[in-house]
Amino acid sequence: MKLIVGLGNPGSKYIGTRHNIGFRALDLIASRWEIKLSEKRPKAILGIGSHLNQEVVLVKPRTFMNNSGEAVRYLTDRFGANATDLLVIYDEMSLPVGKLRLRATGSDAGHNGIKSIISALQTDQFPRLRLGIGRPKENLNQISHVIGKFSDCESPLIARTVATVVDLLDTMFLEGIDKAMNTYN
């Protein structure tokens, strides 16, 4: 079983923001794989199904970004999953807009959502896919940047990047994480 978690903040005021690119990717995955995100739990919204002969659980935490570990811990406990069964998709300021980085393991690199997951699971040994949102402009602080929306010129690039996530996952499912990293990083 693969647990694919897209990070973001719940609530309509965060729809379309940079911080919610994980939710956006998960919505497209659910649509393409025809898995309904319909199971509402206190900690997460889930879609349970299969893709390429693998059981998958698609997850949008209902916790705010900084408490994402609560939702992920709930999932690993509920499904008896290991950290290595996860794939966490989230925004990354240190990557230019539209760039992808898939890693099998790693530190939190200052991302509070990942820091929360590492704390909840007591390990950093889980795959993660970082989606570049770029750095804030000189006159904008980090919080305003991540809860801001993409510009009109960035939006087409982000749409292509999110679509690429689906292709990356197919490669990962069929040929493994190393092949996906070599192809898409």
Short mmCIF file of C-alpha atoms in Angstrom, two decimals:
data_model
loop_
_atom_site.label_atom_id
_atom_site.label_comp_id
_atom_site.label_asym_id
_atom_site.label_seq_id
_atom_site.Cartn_x
_atom_site.Cartn_y
_atom_site.Cartn_z
CA MET A 1 0.00 0.00 0.00
CA LYS A 2 1.18 3.51 -0.82
CA LEU A 3 0.02 6.51 1.21
CA ILE A 4 0.30 9.66 -0.91
CA VAL A 5 -0.04 12.78 1.21
CA GLY A 6 -0.39 16.24 -0.32
CA LEU A 7 0.36 18.95 2.21
CA GLY A 8 -1.60 22.18 2.50
CA ASN A 9 -3.82 24.21 4.78
CA PRO A 10 -7.54 23.48 5.10
CA GLY A 11 -10.11 26.14 4.34
CA SER A 12 -11.28 28.11 1.33
CA LYS A 13 -9.00 31.07 2.02
CA TYR A 14 -5.94 28.90 1.20
CA ILE A 15 -7.20 27.44 -2.10
CA GLY A 16 -4.76 28.21 -4.88
CA THR A 17 -1.97 29.39 -2.59
CA ARG A 18 1.66 28.37 -2.95
CA HIS A 19 1.53 26.48 0.37
CA ASN A 20 -1.35 24.35 -0.98
CA ILE A 21 0.40 23.04 -4.08
CA GLY A 22 0.47 19.61 -2.39
CA PHE A 23 -3.35 19.67 -2.23
CA ARG A 24 -3.49 20.77 -5.86
CA ALA A 25 -1.27 17.89 -6.95
CA LEU A 26 -3.35 15.43 -4.92
CA ASP A 27 -6.58 16.69 -6.51
CA LEU A 28 -5.17 16.07 -9.98
CA ILE A 29 -3.88 12.62 -9.01
CA ALA A 30 -7.32 11.73 -7.64
CA SER A 31 -9.00 12.95 -10.81
CA ARG A 32 -6.65 11.11 -13.20
CA TRP A 33 -6.72 7.89 -11.17
CA GLU A 34 -10.48 8.16 -10.62
CA ILE A 35 -10.20 7.94 -6.84
CA LYS A 36 -12.74 10.03 -4.96
CA LEU A 37 -11.49 11.99 -1.97
CA SER A 38 -14.64 11.24 -0.06
CA GLU A 39 -13.76 9.73 3.31
CA LYS A 40 -13.74 12.59 5.81
CA ARG A 41 -12.00 11.89 9.10
CA PRO A 42 -11.11 14.36 11.85
CA LYS A 43 -7.43 14.44 10.82
CA ALA A 44 -7.64 13.91 7.05
CA ILE A 45 -9.72 13.54 3.90
CA LEU A 46 -8.96 10.23 2.20
CA GLY A 47 -9.45 8.59 -1.15
CA ILE A 48 -8.89 4.83 -1.18
CA GLY A 49 -8.37 2.94 -4.41
CA SER A 50 -5.77 1.37 -6.65
CA HIS A 51 -3.47 2.42 -9.44
CA LEU A 52 -1.20 0.25 -11.57
CA ASN A 53 -2.09 -2.78 -9.43
CA GLN A 54 -1.11 -1.08 -6.17
CA GLU A 55 -3.41 -0.12 -3.34
CA VAL A 56 -3.22 3.60 -2.70
CA VAL A 57 -4.59 6.00 -0.15
CA LEU A 58 -4.65 9.63 -1.25
CA VAL A 59 -4.59 12.03 1.68
CA LYS A 60 -5.25 15.71 2.32
CA PRO A 61 -4.56 16.46 6.00
CA ARG A 62 -7.26 18.48 7.76
CA THR A 63 -4.67 19.80 10.16
CA PHE A 64 -2.83 22.99 9.34
CA MET A 65 0.55 22.60 7.66
CA ASN A 66 2.56 22.90 10.88
CA ASN A 67 0.63 19.96 12.39
CA SER A 68 0.74 17.62 9.38
CA GLY A 69 2.41 14.94 11.51
CA GLU A 70 -0.85 14.37 13.41
CA ALA A 71 -2.62 13.35 10.21
CA VAL A 72 0.27 11.23 8.94
CA ARG A 73 0.59 9.41 12.26
CA TYR A 74 -3.15 8.68 12.19
CA LEU A 75 -2.70 7.17 8.71
CA THR A 76 0.29 4.99 9.51
CA ASP A 77 -1.51 3.69 12.60
CA ARG A 78 -4.82 3.10 10.79
CA PHE A 79 -3.32 1.31 7.81
CA GLY A 80 -0.42 -0.38 9.59
CA ALA A 81 1.95 1.37 7.21
CA ASN A 82 5.65 2.11 7.55
CA ALA A 83 7.23 5.48 6.87
CA THR A 84 8.65 4.05 3.65
CA ASP A 85 5.07 3.47 2.42
CA LEU A 86 4.55 7.25 2.35
CA LEU A 87 5.08 9.81 -0.34
CA VAL A 88 4.67 13.38 0.91
CA ILE A 89 4.12 16.11 -1.70
CA TYR A 90 4.74 19.70 -0.60
CA ASP A 91 5.91 23.19 -1.52
CA GLU A 92 9.58 24.20 -1.46
CA MET A 93 10.81 27.80 -1.52
CA SER A 94 14.42 26.86 -2.22
CA LEU A 95 13.44 25.47 -5.62
CA PRO A 96 12.54 27.76 -8.53
CA VAL A 97 8.89 27.85 -9.53
CA GLY A 98 8.02 24.69 -11.40
CA LYS A 99 11.04 22.56 -10.46
CA LEU A 100 10.56 19.11 -8.89
CA ARG A 101 12.79 17.17 -6.49
CA LEU A 102 12.02 13.62 -5.46
CA ARG A 103 14.02 12.17 -2.57
CA ALA A 104 13.85 8.82 -0.80
CA THR A 105 14.73 10.38 2.59
CA GLY A 106 16.02 13.62 4.05
CA SER A 107 15.82 16.33 6.67
CA ASP A 108 13.01 18.83 7.09
CA ALA A 109 15.17 21.59 5.49
CA GLY A 110 13.22 24.14 7.51
CA HIS A 111 9.75 23.09 6.27
CA ASN A 112 7.41 22.99 9.26
CA GLY A 113 5.04 20.43 7.74
CA ILE A 114 7.91 17.99 7.17
CA LYS A 115 9.33 18.79 10.60
CA SER A 116 5.96 17.83 12.13
CA ILE A 117 5.86 14.54 10.18
CA ILE A 118 9.42 13.63 11.17
CA SER A 119 8.56 14.34 14.81
CA ALA A 120 5.35 12.29 14.69
CA LEU A 121 6.99 9.30 12.98
CA GLN A 122 10.35 9.64 14.75
CA THR A 123 12.14 9.15 11.43
CA ASP A 124 13.07 11.07 8.31
CA GLN A 125 13.19 7.86 6.28
CA PHE A 126 10.22 8.49 4.00
CA PRO A 127 10.00 9.59 0.36
CA ARG A 128 9.07 13.16 -0.40
CA LEU A 129 8.39 15.19 -3.51
CA ARG A 130 9.16 18.89 -3.30
CA LEU A 131 7.46 21.26 -5.74
CA GLY A 132 9.26 24.55 -6.30
CA ILE A 133 7.37 27.72 -5.43
CA GLY A 134 10.37 30.08 -5.58
CA ARG A 135 11.62 32.58 -3.06
CA PRO A 136 9.68 35.69 -2.02
CA LYS A 137 10.44 39.00 -3.69
CA GLU A 138 12.58 41.38 -1.66
CA ASN A 139 9.61 43.30 -0.24
CA LEU A 140 7.61 40.20 0.77
CA ASN A 141 8.11 38.05 3.86
CA GLN A 142 8.06 34.25 3.71
CA ILE A 143 4.61 33.84 5.27
CA SER A 144 2.99 36.26 2.82
CA HIS A 145 4.78 34.47 0.00
CA VAL A 146 3.63 30.94 0.86
CA ILE A 147 0.02 31.94 1.53
CA GLY A 148 -0.01 34.07 -1.61
CA LYS A 149 -1.21 32.90 -4.99
CA PHE A 150 0.87 32.23 -8.08
CA SER A 151 1.17 35.08 -10.56
CA ASP A 152 -0.49 34.95 -13.97
CA CYS A 153 2.84 34.17 -15.63
CA GLU A 154 3.63 31.40 -13.08
CA SER A 155 0.24 29.68 -13.30
CA PRO A 156 0.80 27.81 -16.62
CA LEU A 157 4.18 26.56 -15.38
CA ILE A 158 2.60 25.32 -12.13
CA ALA A 159 -0.18 23.57 -14.07
CA ARG A 160 2.47 21.71 -16.13
CA THR A 161 4.47 20.88 -13.01
CA VAL A 162 1.45 19.43 -11.22
CA ALA A 163 0.61 17.38 -14.33
CA THR A 164 4.19 16.08 -14.35
CA VAL A 165 3.65 14.77 -10.80
CA VAL A 166 1.18 12.21 -12.18
CA ASP A 167 3.73 10.99 -14.74
CA LEU A 168 6.43 10.86 -12.06
CA LEU A 169 4.21 8.69 -9.86
CA ASP A 170 3.54 6.28 -12.73
CA THR A 171 7.30 5.93 -13.25
CA MET A 172 7.82 5.46 -9.52
CA PHE A 173 5.12 2.77 -9.32
CA LEU A 174 6.32 0.89 -12.39
CA GLU A 175 10.10 1.31 -12.24
CA GLY A 176 10.92 2.42 -8.69
CA ILE A 177 11.95 5.61 -6.95
CA ASP A 178 15.51 5.61 -8.31
CA LYS A 179 14.28 5.63 -11.92
CA ALA A 180 11.74 8.37 -11.08
CA MET A 181 14.48 10.48 -9.45
CA ASN A 182 16.82 10.02 -12.43
CA THR A 183 14.08 10.90 -14.89
CA TYR A 184 12.38 13.86 -13.20
CA ASN A 185 14.91 15.56 -10.88
#
